RNA sequence: UGCCCCAUAGUAUAAUGGUAGUACGACAGAUUUUGGUUCUGUUUGUCUUGGUUCGAAUCCAGGUGGGGCAACCA
């Protein structure tokens, strides 16, 4: 008996609708991005919700670009958005644009004018704002509110024909200037913008507002469940009002709480600032919470889908711990990423009793979690590099690595014991001298010895060099957007550390951009497109869990 | 001082009037040739006050707290 997973509130709504025969059980959702920026992980939640709901209930999902503001929109964004959705693993039923419906929307508007439910207003933006009232005071009617249907029709046609400059006139719905819901105080439907549109070019100089485009577009496509974020809750009465007055297909809007992740920001405006002001290298900087950033960082689509599934969905504001996202990618990569050895901060280790010039090829499993991943050979010699962190001159009791007199196993190889070490002029450890136990060879250990620690290494003469980019959280505070002052003042100055010359297994020279590995004991890394033939570049996706680091911090 | 939304462990999220559970985290232990993985155990919660009911996290009312709404943005 499989346990039935409980439904989230949106699934509950859909199941209720299906049970009640609403729309004959048909489910059609839509994902409606505005093409004015790149998709981020908050969008991923929405994408997973919209596409996931449709998949689960045998429905479909349209991709519809909400392109009603030509000033901020661009085809560059259209292309990136489509690529990101497909990368995430979803395919839309049809690709639509709100701009496809401009003619239809114009006719809808004319229809409302004829019904006496819309009027052309000559007021300035300041005048309109002044008459709008405040949340606690009712607004007042515009002096243009009582124009005749004929005059409104003519003026609206003249607006379309380009007879007026930007801002000279608007078309407003005639609802109620005293409505307690501000969105019902004669909201704007159309404004004049003599601007070139990325799709319709110069065909239009009037453009519909969001409120007069989104719900109508939903209706035109016969969307059954229009799912959006919480800030649109107060728009819903208006969404319903237009549909009712126009007497068109009744799509319904449902709202959920957008995703917030700690130690980052999620507004397109802020992300755009980070890009434009050079705080990051671009929309796909691996520190960015954009899908293109996560992709370059090494996150997989499935790990992001799993994350979206695990955070669930509700109507209360939330701040998700980025640790959950990290758990999701570790969980997947643990099973799928091949292990390899890389030394980020090398220090030389010489095995004094290992024959000079002798080279052994040792057997190494590629992934202990997956026997099918096979084995490889790693080259061993008397001079190695190990991680500087794996040696301490004066180690505490619980340090299971190298120090004077301490023994460790070299992964896949022998047990070595530290006999002495040297320092350079600056007082840094420069060479560690060890002796090895020939009978302790991995796989055929007859030494009878057990050691607490196993460390990774590369053979100095055989290692390749690589550039490693180590990332930390972009911001040093949990919720930069909620802090006083400029959010950019909370950028973590150590969010990127470049290691130009790490020593890695030579096989890594073959890595293709996008290839993912576990660097043993360090974390998961992904080859970057900046890699060149002799010099691969790796991004650290996420560290391994490190209980020693936690222990060390306590002391 | 108007309208609207929301309130369950540290963070999320279940319990659909009937034993408050799960995941992540934290803590302790076992296993381990990755201080990884895996396994076991522990810890921590229904905002508050009333009401309805045999029985309330759930329904009702009042409070408190958080969030949203007054762009020719979406």
Coordinates of C-alpha atoms (C1' of nucleotides) in Angstrom, one line a residue:
Chain A
X1 CA 0.0 0.0 0.0
X2 CA 1.5 3.3 -1.0
X3 CA 0.9 6.2 1.2
X4 CA -1.1 8.9 -0.4
X5 CA 0.6 12.3 -0.4
X6 CA -1.5 15.1 0.8
X7 CA -2.7 17.7 -1.6
X8 CA -1.5 21.3 -1.5
X9 CA -4.2 23.9 -1.6
X10 CA -4.0 24.4 -5.4
X11 CA -4.3 20.7 -6.1
X12 CA -7.3 20.7 -3.7
X13 CA -8.9 23.5 -5.7
X14 CA -8.3 21.7 -9.0
X15 CA -9.6 18.4 -7.7
X16 CA -12.7 20.1 -6.3
X17 CA -13.3 21.7 -9.7
X18 CA -12.8 18.4 -11.5
X19 CA -15.2 16.7 -9.1
X20 CA -17.8 19.4 -9.6
X21 CA -17.5 19.2 -13.4
X22 CA -16.2 22.7 -13.7
X23 CA -15.0 23.2 -17.3
X24 CA -15.8 19.6 -17.9
X25 CA -12.7 18.6 -15.9
X26 CA -10.4 20.4 -18.3
X27 CA -7.2 21.9 -16.8
X28 CA -5.3 24.6 -18.6
X29 CA -2.8 26.8 -16.8
X30 CA -0.3 29.4 -18.0
X31 CA 3.1 30.7 -17.1
X32 CA 3.0 34.5 -17.8
X33 CA 6.5 36.1 -17.6
X34 CA 7.1 39.6 -18.7
X35 CA 10.2 39.6 -21.0
X36 CA 12.1 42.2 -19.1
X37 CA 14.6 40.1 -17.2
X38 CA 15.9 36.6 -16.7
X39 CA 14.1 33.9 -14.8
X40 CA 15.1 33.3 -11.2
X41 CA 14.4 30.4 -8.8
X42 CA 11.2 32.2 -7.7
X43 CA 9.9 31.8 -11.2
X44 CA 11.0 28.1 -11.0
X45 CA 8.5 27.6 -8.2
X46 CA 5.8 29.1 -10.3
X47 CA 6.8 27.1 -13.4
X48 CA 6.8 23.9 -11.4
X49 CA 3.5 24.8 -9.9
X50 CA 1.8 25.7 -13.2
X51 CA 3.3 22.9 -15.3
X52 CA 3.2 20.4 -12.5
X53 CA -0.5 21.0 -11.8
X54 CA -1.4 20.6 -15.5
X55 CA 0.7 17.4 -15.8
X56 CA -0.9 15.9 -12.7
X57 CA -4.4 16.5 -13.9
X58 CA -4.0 15.7 -17.6
X59 CA -4.0 19.3 -18.6
X60 CA -1.7 21.6 -20.4
X61 CA 0.2 24.8 -19.9
X62 CA 0.6 27.8 -22.2
X63 CA 3.6 30.0 -22.2
X64 CA 2.4 33.6 -22.5
X65 CA 4.6 36.6 -22.5
X66 CA 3.0 39.5 -20.7
X67 CA 4.4 42.1 -23.1
X68 CA 2.3 45.1 -22.6
X69 CA 5.1 47.6 -21.8
X70 CA 7.4 48.0 -24.8
X71 CA 9.7 50.3 -23.0
X72 CA 11.2 47.6 -20.8
X73 CA 10.8 44.5 -22.9
X74 CA 13.1 42.8 -25.3
X75 CA 13.5 39.6 -27.4
X76 CA 16.8 38.8 -25.6
X77 CA 14.7 38.1 -22.6
X78 CA 12.1 36.1 -24.5
X79 CA 14.9 33.8 -25.8
X80 CA 16.4 33.3 -22.4
X81 CA 13.1 32.6 -20.7
X82 CA 12.2 29.9 -23.3
X83 CA 15.6 28.3 -22.9
X84 CA 15.4 28.3 -19.1
X85 CA 11.9 26.7 -19.0
X86 CA 13.0 23.9 -21.3
X87 CA 16.2 23.4 -19.3
X88 CA 14.0 23.1 -16.2
X89 CA 12.3 20.2 -18.1
X90 CA 9.0 21.6 -19.2
X91 CA 7.3 22.1 -22.5
X92 CA 4.4 24.5 -23.1
X93 CA 1.4 23.6 -25.2
X94 CA 1.4 26.9 -27.1
X95 CA 3.6 30.0 -27.1
X96 CA 1.5 33.1 -26.9
X97 CA 2.0 36.8 -26.3
X98 CA -0.4 39.3 -24.8
X99 CA 0.5 41.4 -27.8
X100 CA -1.1 38.8 -30.0
X101 CA -4.4 40.0 -28.6
X102 CA -3.9 43.8 -28.9
X103 CA -6.7 44.1 -31.6
X104 CA -9.0 41.9 -29.5
X105 CA -8.2 43.9 -26.4
X106 CA -8.9 47.1 -28.2
X107 CA -12.3 45.8 -29.2
X108 CA -13.0 44.7 -25.6
X109 CA -12.2 48.2 -24.5
X110 CA -14.5 49.7 -27.1
X111 CA -17.2 47.3 -25.9
X112 CA -16.9 48.6 -22.4
X113 CA -17.1 52.2 -23.6
X114 CA -20.3 51.3 -25.4
X115 CA -21.7 49.9 -22.3
X116 CA -20.9 53.1 -20.5
X117 CA -18.3 51.4 -18.4
X118 CA -15.1 53.1 -19.6
X119 CA -14.1 56.7 -20.4
X120 CA -11.3 58.7 -21.8
X121 CA -9.7 60.9 -19.2
X122 CA -7.5 64.0 -20.1
X123 CA -6.2 64.4 -16.5
X124 CA -2.5 64.5 -15.9
X125 CA -0.9 61.7 -13.8
X126 CA -0.8 64.1 -10.8
X127 CA -4.4 65.0 -11.2
X128 CA -5.4 61.3 -11.4
X129 CA -3.4 60.5 -8.3
X130 CA -4.9 63.4 -6.4
X131 CA -8.5 62.4 -7.2
X132 CA -7.7 58.8 -6.4
X133 CA -8.0 59.5 -2.6
X134 CA -6.1 57.4 -0.1
X135 CA -6.7 54.0 1.5
X136 CA -8.7 55.8 4.2
X137 CA -10.4 58.5 2.1
X138 CA -12.6 58.0 -0.9
X139 CA -11.5 59.4 -4.2
X140 CA -13.4 61.9 -6.3
X141 CA -14.8 61.6 -9.8
X142 CA -12.7 63.0 -12.7
X143 CA -14.3 66.0 -14.5
X144 CA -14.1 63.8 -17.7
X145 CA -16.0 60.9 -16.2
X146 CA -19.3 61.8 -17.8
X147 CA -18.3 62.1 -21.4
X148 CA -20.8 60.6 -23.8
X149 CA -20.3 57.1 -25.3
X150 CA -19.9 58.7 -28.8
X151 CA -17.2 61.1 -27.6
X152 CA -15.3 58.4 -25.7
X153 CA -15.4 56.1 -28.7
X154 CA -14.1 58.9 -30.9
X155 CA -11.4 59.9 -28.5
X156 CA -10.3 56.3 -28.0
X157 CA -10.0 55.9 -31.7
X158 CA -8.0 59.1 -31.9
X159 CA -5.7 57.8 -29.2
X160 CA -5.0 54.7 -31.2
X161 CA -4.6 56.8 -34.4
X162 CA -1.7 58.7 -32.7
X163 CA -3.3 62.1 -32.4
X164 CA -2.0 62.7 -28.9
X165 CA 1.3 62.7 -27.3
X166 CA 2.4 60.3 -24.5
X167 CA 0.5 60.9 -21.3
X168 CA -2.1 63.2 -22.9
X169 CA -5.0 60.8 -22.3
X170 CA -5.9 57.5 -20.8
X171 CA -8.8 55.1 -20.9
X172 CA -10.2 54.2 -17.6
X173 CA -12.8 51.8 -16.4
X174 CA -15.8 53.5 -14.8
X175 CA -16.3 51.6 -11.5
X176 CA -16.4 53.4 -8.2
X177 CA -14.1 56.2 -7.0
X178 CA -15.1 55.5 -3.4
X179 CA -14.4 51.8 -3.5
X180 CA -12.5 50.6 -0.4
X181 CA -10.4 48.5 -2.8
X182 CA -8.1 51.1 -4.4
X183 CA -7.9 49.0 -7.6
X184 CA -11.5 49.5 -8.2
X185 CA -11.3 53.4 -8.2
X186 CA -11.6 53.7 -12.0
X187 CA -8.4 51.9 -12.9
X188 CA -6.4 52.7 -16.0
X189 CA -7.0 50.4 -19.0
X190 CA -4.9 52.1 -21.7
X191 CA -2.1 54.6 -21.8
X192 CA -0.4 56.3 -24.8
X193 CA 3.2 55.3 -25.4
X194 CA 4.8 56.1 -28.7
X195 CA 7.3 53.3 -28.3
X196 CA 8.5 50.5 -30.6
X197 CA 7.3 47.1 -29.4
X198 CA 9.5 44.0 -29.7
X199 CA 6.8 42.2 -31.7
X200 CA 4.2 44.7 -33.0
X201 CA 6.8 47.3 -33.9
X202 CA 5.1 50.6 -34.5
X203 CA 1.6 49.3 -35.1
X204 CA 0.4 50.6 -31.8
X205 CA 0.9 53.7 -29.8
X206 CA -1.6 52.8 -27.1
X207 CA -0.9 49.8 -24.8
X208 CA -3.1 48.1 -22.3
X209 CA -2.3 48.0 -18.6
X210 CA -1.6 44.7 -16.9
X211 CA -5.1 44.7 -15.4
X212 CA -6.7 45.0 -18.8
X213 CA -4.5 42.5 -20.5
X214 CA -3.8 39.6 -18.1
X215 CA -7.3 38.4 -17.2
X216 CA -8.5 39.0 -20.8
X217 CA -5.7 37.0 -22.2
X218 CA -6.4 34.2 -19.7
X219 CA -10.0 34.3 -20.9
X220 CA -9.2 34.3 -24.6
X221 CA -7.0 31.2 -24.1
X222 CA -9.7 29.6 -21.9
X223 CA -7.3 29.3 -19.0
X224 CA -9.1 27.4 -16.3
X225 CA -6.7 28.2 -13.3
X226 CA -4.7 31.4 -13.4
X227 CA -2.1 31.1 -10.7
X228 CA -0.2 34.1 -9.6
X229 CA 1.5 35.5 -6.5
X230 CA 0.0 37.1 -3.5
X231 CA 0.4 40.7 -4.4
X232 CA -2.3 40.3 -7.0
X233 CA -4.9 39.3 -4.5
X234 CA -6.4 42.8 -4.4
X235 CA -6.5 42.8 -8.2
X236 CA -8.8 39.7 -8.3
X237 CA -12.1 41.7 -7.9
X238 CA -11.0 43.8 -10.9
X239 CA -10.0 40.6 -12.8
X240 CA -13.5 39.3 -12.2
X241 CA -15.2 42.6 -13.0
X242 CA -13.7 42.9 -16.5
X243 CA -14.6 39.2 -17.3
X244 CA -18.2 39.7 -16.0
X245 CA -18.8 43.0 -17.8
X246 CA -17.2 41.7 -21.0
X247 CA -19.2 38.5 -20.6
X248 CA -16.3 36.3 -21.7
X249 CA -14.9 33.0 -20.6
X250 CA -14.6 33.0 -16.8
X251 CA -11.0 32.2 -16.0
X252 CA -10.3 32.3 -12.3
X253 CA -7.3 33.6 -10.4
X254 CA -5.7 31.9 -7.5
X255 CA -2.8 33.3 -5.5
X256 CA 0.2 31.7 -3.7
X257 CA 3.1 33.1 -1.7
X258 CA 6.2 33.8 -3.8
X259 CA 9.5 32.1 -2.9
X260 CA 12.0 34.0 -0.8
X261 CA 15.4 32.5 -0.2
X262 CA 17.7 33.7 2.5
X263 CA 21.1 35.4 1.7
X264 CA 19.9 36.6 -1.7
X265 CA 17.5 38.9 -3.3
X266 CA 14.7 37.9 -5.7
X267 CA 13.3 41.0 -7.3
X268 CA 14.1 41.5 -11.0
X269 CA 14.8 45.2 -10.3
X270 CA 17.5 44.4 -7.8
X271 CA 19.0 41.6 -9.9
X272 CA 19.2 44.0 -12.8
X273 CA 21.0 46.4 -10.6
X274 CA 23.6 43.8 -9.6
X275 CA 24.2 43.1 -13.3
X276 CA 24.2 46.7 -14.5
X277 CA 26.5 48.0 -11.7
X278 CA 29.0 45.2 -12.2
X279 CA 28.5 43.5 -8.7
X280 CA 28.3 40.2 -10.6
X281 CA 29.6 39.2 -14.0
X282 CA 26.1 38.9 -15.6
X283 CA 22.7 37.4 -15.3
X284 CA 24.4 33.9 -15.4
X285 CA 27.0 34.7 -12.7
X286 CA 27.0 31.5 -10.6
X287 CA 26.2 33.6 -7.5
X288 CA 23.0 34.8 -9.0
X289 CA 19.7 33.2 -8.0
X290 CA 18.8 33.1 -11.7
X291 CA 18.2 29.8 -13.4
X292 CA 21.1 30.6 -15.8
X293 CA 23.2 31.3 -12.7
X294 CA 22.3 28.0 -11.1
X295 CA 22.9 26.2 -14.3
X296 CA 26.4 27.6 -14.6
X297 CA 27.0 26.9 -11.0
X298 CA 26.3 23.2 -11.6
X299 CA 22.8 22.8 -10.3
X300 CA 20.7 20.2 -12.2
X301 CA 17.1 20.8 -13.4
X302 CA 15.9 17.9 -11.3
X303 CA 17.5 19.2 -8.1
X304 CA 15.6 22.5 -8.6
X305 CA 12.4 20.6 -9.3
X306 CA 12.9 18.5 -6.2
X307 CA 13.5 21.7 -4.3
X308 CA 10.3 23.3 -5.6
X309 CA 8.4 20.1 -4.6
X310 CA 9.8 20.1 -1.0
X311 CA 9.2 23.7 -0.2
X312 CA 5.5 23.2 -0.8
X313 CA 3.1 26.0 -1.5
X314 CA 0.9 28.1 0.7
X315 CA -0.4 31.6 1.1
X316 CA 1.8 32.8 4.0
X317 CA 5.0 34.7 3.4
X318 CA 8.1 32.6 3.8
X319 CA 11.8 32.8 3.8
X320 CA 13.3 29.4 2.8
X321 CA 16.7 28.3 4.1
X322 CA 19.1 28.1 1.1
X323 CA 20.4 25.0 2.9
X324 CA 17.4 23.1 1.6
X325 CA 18.4 23.8 -2.0
X326 CA 21.9 22.7 -1.2
X327 CA 20.6 19.5 0.3
X328 CA 18.7 18.8 -2.9
X329 CA 21.7 19.2 -5.1
X330 CA 24.0 17.2 -2.8
X331 CA 21.5 14.4 -2.6
X332 CA 21.4 14.1 -6.4
X333 CA 25.1 14.6 -7.1
X334 CA 26.1 12.1 -4.4
X335 CA 24.4 9.5 -6.5
X336 CA 25.5 10.7 -9.9
X337 CA 28.8 12.6 -9.8
X338 CA 32.1 10.8 -10.4
X339 CA 34.7 11.2 -7.7
X340 CA 38.0 12.8 -8.6
X341 CA 40.9 14.2 -6.6
X342 CA 41.8 17.9 -6.6
X343 CA 44.0 19.8 -4.3
X344 CA 42.9 23.5 -4.0
X345 CA 45.7 24.7 -1.7
X346 CA 48.6 22.4 -2.3
X347 CA 51.5 21.6 0.0
X348 CA 54.2 19.2 -1.0
X349 CA 54.5 15.8 0.6
X350 CA 57.6 13.6 0.0
X351 CA 57.6 9.9 0.9
X352 CA 61.2 9.3 1.9
X353 CA 61.1 5.5 1.7
X354 CA 59.2 5.2 -1.6
X355 CA 61.7 4.4 -4.4
X356 CA 62.7 7.5 -6.3
X357 CA 61.4 7.3 -9.9
X358 CA 58.9 4.6 -9.2
X359 CA 55.4 5.2 -10.5
X360 CA 52.3 3.1 -9.7
X361 CA 48.9 3.1 -11.3
X362 CA 46.4 2.6 -8.5
X363 CA 42.8 1.4 -8.8
X364 CA 40.1 4.0 -7.9
X365 CA 36.4 3.6 -7.9
X366 CA 34.6 6.5 -9.7
X367 CA 31.6 6.5 -7.4
X368 CA 31.1 4.3 -4.3
X369 CA 27.3 5.0 -4.6
X370 CA 27.2 3.5 -8.1
X371 CA 29.2 0.5 -9.1
X372 CA 28.3 1.0 -12.7
X373 CA 30.3 4.2 -12.8
X374 CA 33.4 1.9 -13.0
X375 CA 37.0 2.4 -12.0
X376 CA 40.0 4.4 -13.2
X377 CA 43.7 4.4 -12.6
X378 CA 45.4 7.2 -10.6
X379 CA 49.1 7.8 -10.7
X380 CA 51.2 7.6 -7.5
X381 CA 54.8 8.6 -6.9
X382 CA 57.0 9.7 -4.1
X383 CA 56.2 13.4 -4.4
X384 CA 52.6 14.4 -4.0
X385 CA 50.5 17.5 -3.2
X386 CA 48.1 17.3 -0.4
X387 CA 45.7 19.9 1.0
X388 CA 47.3 22.5 3.3
X389 CA 44.4 22.1 5.7
X390 CA 45.2 18.4 6.1
X391 CA 48.3 19.1 8.0
X392 CA 48.7 20.8 11.4
X393 CA 52.0 21.6 13.1
X394 CA 50.3 21.3 16.5
X395 CA 47.1 19.5 16.0
X396 CA 44.3 19.2 18.6
X397 CA 43.2 15.7 19.8
X398 CA 40.3 15.2 17.4
X399 CA 42.3 16.1 14.3
X400 CA 42.4 12.9 12.3
X401 CA 44.8 14.1 9.6
X402 CA 48.5 14.7 9.4
X403 CA 50.8 16.2 11.9
X404 CA 54.2 15.4 13.4
X405 CA 54.0 11.7 14.3
X406 CA 50.5 11.2 12.9
X407 CA 49.5 8.7 10.3
X408 CA 46.8 8.8 7.6
X409 CA 45.7 6.8 4.6
X410 CA 46.3 8.3 1.2
X411 CA 43.0 7.6 -0.6
X412 CA 43.3 4.5 -2.9
X413 CA 47.0 4.2 -1.8
X414 CA 49.1 3.7 1.3
X415 CA 49.2 4.6 4.9
X416 CA 51.8 7.3 5.6
X417 CA 53.3 8.6 8.8
X418 CA 54.6 12.1 9.1
X419 CA 58.3 12.2 10.2
X420 CA 59.2 15.8 9.8
X421 CA 58.4 19.0 7.9
X422 CA 60.0 22.1 6.6
X423 CA 59.0 25.8 6.5
X424 CA 59.8 28.5 4.1
X425 CA 61.2 31.9 4.9
X426 CA 57.7 33.2 5.6
X427 CA 57.0 30.5 8.2
X428 CA 54.6 28.5 6.0
X429 CA 54.9 24.8 5.8
X430 CA 56.7 24.0 2.5
X431 CA 57.4 20.3 2.6
X432 CA 56.1 17.4 4.7
X433 CA 58.2 14.3 4.9
X434 CA 56.6 10.9 5.5
X435 CA 57.4 7.3 5.4
X436 CA 54.9 4.8 4.0
X437 CA 53.9 1.2 4.9
X438 CA 54.5 -0.9 1.7
X439 CA 52.1 -3.6 3.0
X440 CA 49.2 -1.1 3.5
X441 CA 48.4 -0.8 -0.2
X442 CA 44.7 -0.2 -0.8
X443 CA 42.8 -3.4 -1.6
X444 CA 45.6 -5.6 -0.3
X445 CA 46.3 -4.2 3.1
X446 CA 48.3 -6.6 5.3
X447 CA 49.6 -4.0 7.7
X448 CA 47.0 -4.6 10.4
X449 CA 46.9 -0.9 11.0
X450 CA 43.9 1.2 11.1
X451 CA 44.0 5.0 10.8
X452 CA 41.3 7.5 11.6
X453 CA 41.8 9.7 8.6
X454 CA 41.9 9.3 4.8
X455 CA 43.1 12.3 2.7
X456 CA 43.2 13.1 -1.0
X457 CA 46.3 13.9 -3.0
X458 CA 47.7 14.2 -6.5
X459 CA 51.1 13.2 -7.8
X460 CA 53.2 16.3 -8.3
X461 CA 54.8 15.2 -11.5
X462 CA 51.5 14.1 -13.1
X463 CA 49.0 16.6 -11.9
X464 CA 47.3 19.1 -14.2
X465 CA 46.5 22.7 -13.2
X466 CA 43.0 24.1 -13.1
X467 CA 41.3 27.3 -12.1
X468 CA 38.8 26.9 -9.4
X469 CA 36.1 29.4 -8.5
X470 CA 34.8 29.1 -5.0
X471 CA 31.5 30.7 -4.2
X472 CA 29.9 31.8 -1.0
X473 CA 26.6 33.4 -0.4
X474 CA 26.1 36.7 -2.3
X475 CA 24.9 38.6 0.8
X476 CA 26.1 38.4 4.3
X477 CA 22.6 38.9 5.8
X478 CA 19.6 36.6 5.7
X479 CA 17.2 39.0 4.1
X480 CA 18.9 41.9 2.4
X481 CA 15.7 43.3 1.0
X482 CA 14.2 43.8 4.5
X483 CA 17.3 45.6 5.9
X484 CA 17.5 49.3 6.3
X485 CA 19.5 51.1 3.7
X486 CA 20.8 50.0 0.3
X487 CA 20.7 46.3 -0.1
X488 CA 23.9 46.4 -2.0
X489 CA 25.8 47.4 1.1
X490 CA 25.2 43.8 2.4
X491 CA 27.0 42.1 -0.5
X492 CA 29.4 39.6 0.9
X493 CA 32.9 40.8 -0.1
X494 CA 34.1 37.1 -0.1
X495 CA 31.4 35.7 -2.3
X496 CA 33.9 34.7 -5.0
X497 CA 37.4 33.4 -4.4
X498 CA 39.4 32.4 -7.5
X499 CA 42.1 29.8 -7.1
X500 CA 44.2 30.2 -10.3
X501 CA 46.4 27.1 -9.9
X502 CA 44.8 24.2 -8.2
X503 CA 46.4 20.8 -8.8
X504 CA 44.0 18.2 -10.2
X505 CA 44.0 14.7 -11.6
X506 CA 45.1 15.0 -15.3
X507 CA 41.8 13.3 -16.5
X508 CA 40.1 16.6 -15.6
X509 CA 41.8 18.2 -18.7
X510 CA 39.1 16.3 -20.7
X511 CA 36.2 17.9 -18.8
X512 CA 33.6 19.5 -21.0
X513 CA 31.7 22.6 -19.8
X514 CA 28.8 21.4 -17.7
X515 CA 30.5 18.2 -16.6
X516 CA 30.0 17.7 -12.9
X517 CA 32.3 16.0 -10.4
X518 CA 32.8 15.4 -6.7
X519 CA 36.2 16.6 -5.7
X520 CA 36.8 14.1 -3.0
X521 CA 36.2 15.5 0.5
X522 CA 35.7 19.1 -0.9
X523 CA 32.4 19.4 -2.7
X524 CA 30.8 19.2 -6.1
X525 CA 32.3 21.1 -9.0
X526 CA 31.1 21.9 -12.5
X527 CA 33.3 22.7 -15.5
X528 CA 32.7 26.3 -16.7
X529 CA 32.4 27.5 -20.3
X530 CA 35.5 29.7 -19.6
X531 CA 37.6 26.5 -19.7
X532 CA 40.4 26.4 -22.3
X533 CA 42.2 23.3 -23.7
X534 CA 45.2 23.4 -21.3
X535 CA 43.4 25.1 -18.4
X536 CA 40.0 23.9 -17.2
X537 CA 37.9 26.1 -15.0
X538 CA 35.6 24.7 -12.3
X539 CA 32.8 26.3 -10.4
X540 CA 32.2 25.0 -6.9
X541 CA 28.5 24.1 -6.9
X542 CA 28.3 23.3 -3.2
X543 CA 30.6 21.9 -0.5
X544 CA 30.2 18.5 1.0
X545 CA 28.7 18.5 4.5
X546 CA 31.7 19.2 6.7
X547 CA 31.2 18.1 10.3
X548 CA 34.9 18.7 11.0
X549 CA 34.5 22.4 10.1
X550 CA 31.7 22.6 12.6
X551 CA 33.8 20.9 15.2
X552 CA 36.7 23.2 14.5
X553 CA 34.5 26.2 14.8
X554 CA 33.3 25.1 18.3
X555 CA 36.9 25.1 19.6
Chain B
rU1 C1' -7.0 55.0 10.3
rG2 C1' -10.2 52.0 5.0
rC3 C1' -10.0 47.3 2.4
rC4 C1' -7.6 42.5 1.7
rC5 C1' -4.4 38.2 2.9
rC6 C1' -1.9 35.3 6.6
rA7 C1' -0.6 32.8 11.6
rU8 C1' 1.5 24.7 13.4
rA9 C1' 9.1 23.0 16.1
rG10 C1' 14.9 27.1 14.1
rU11 C1' 13.0 26.9 8.5
rA12 C1' 9.3 25.0 5.5
rU13 C1' 5.1 21.9 5.2
rA14 C1' 0.9 17.9 6.7
rA15 C1' -3.1 16.5 9.9
rU16 C1' -10.0 18.0 5.4
rG17 C1' -14.0 18.1 13.8
rG18 C1' -11.2 12.3 16.4
rU19 C1' -3.3 9.8 18.5
rA20 C1' 0.0 17.0 16.2
rG21 C1' 3.2 14.0 11.6
rU22 C1' 7.1 14.6 7.6
rA23 C1' 11.5 17.0 5.5
rC24 C1' 15.6 20.2 6.2
rG25 C1' 18.5 21.9 10.4
rA26 C1' 20.5 21.0 15.4
rC27 C1' 22.3 17.3 19.0
rA28 C1' 24.1 12.2 20.3
rG29 C1' 25.7 7.4 18.6
rA30 C1' 26.8 3.2 14.9
rU31 C1' 29.1 2.2 10.2
rU32 C1' 32.7 4.1 6.8
rU33 C1' 39.7 3.7 2.9
rU34 C1' 35.6 10.8 1.5
rG35 C1' 35.2 14.1 9.0
rG36 C1' 31.0 12.4 2.6
rU37 C1' 27.1 8.6 2.1
rU38 C1' 24.1 5.2 5.0
rC39 C1' 21.6 3.8 9.7
rU40 C1' 19.7 4.7 14.8
rG41 C1' 18.1 7.8 18.5
rU42 C1' 17.1 12.7 20.8
rU43 C1' 15.3 17.7 20.9
rU44 C1' 11.9 21.6 19.7
rG45 C1' 5.5 23.5 17.7
rU46 C1' -0.7 24.6 17.1
rC47 C1' -0.1 33.5 18.4
rU48 C1' -3.9 34.9 22.4
rU49 C1' -8.8 35.1 24.9
rG50 C1' -13.5 33.4 24.7
rG51 C1' -17.5 30.5 22.3
rU52 C1' -19.8 26.0 19.6
rU53 C1' -18.9 20.6 20.4
rC54 C1' -18.6 14.4 23.7
rG55 C1' -14.2 16.1 21.2
rA56 C1' -11.1 22.1 18.1
rA57 C1' -4.6 23.2 14.9
rU58 C1' -9.3 22.7 12.2
rC59 C1' -15.7 25.9 13.0
rC60 C1' -17.3 31.1 15.1
rA61 C1' -16.2 36.0 17.6
rG62 C1' -12.8 39.5 19.7
rG63 C1' -7.7 40.6 20.4
rU64 C1' -2.4 40.5 19.0
rG65 C1' 1.3 40.0 15.4
rG66 C1' 3.1 39.8 10.2
rG67 C1' 2.3 41.1 5.1
rG68 C1' -0.2 43.6 0.9
rC69 C1' -3.0 47.8 -1.5
rA70 C1' -3.0 54.8 -3.2
rA71 C1' 3.0 53.1 -10.8
rC72 C1' 0.3 56.0 -17.4
rC73 C1' 5.1 48.7 -13.9
rA74 C1' 3.9 43.6 -14.0

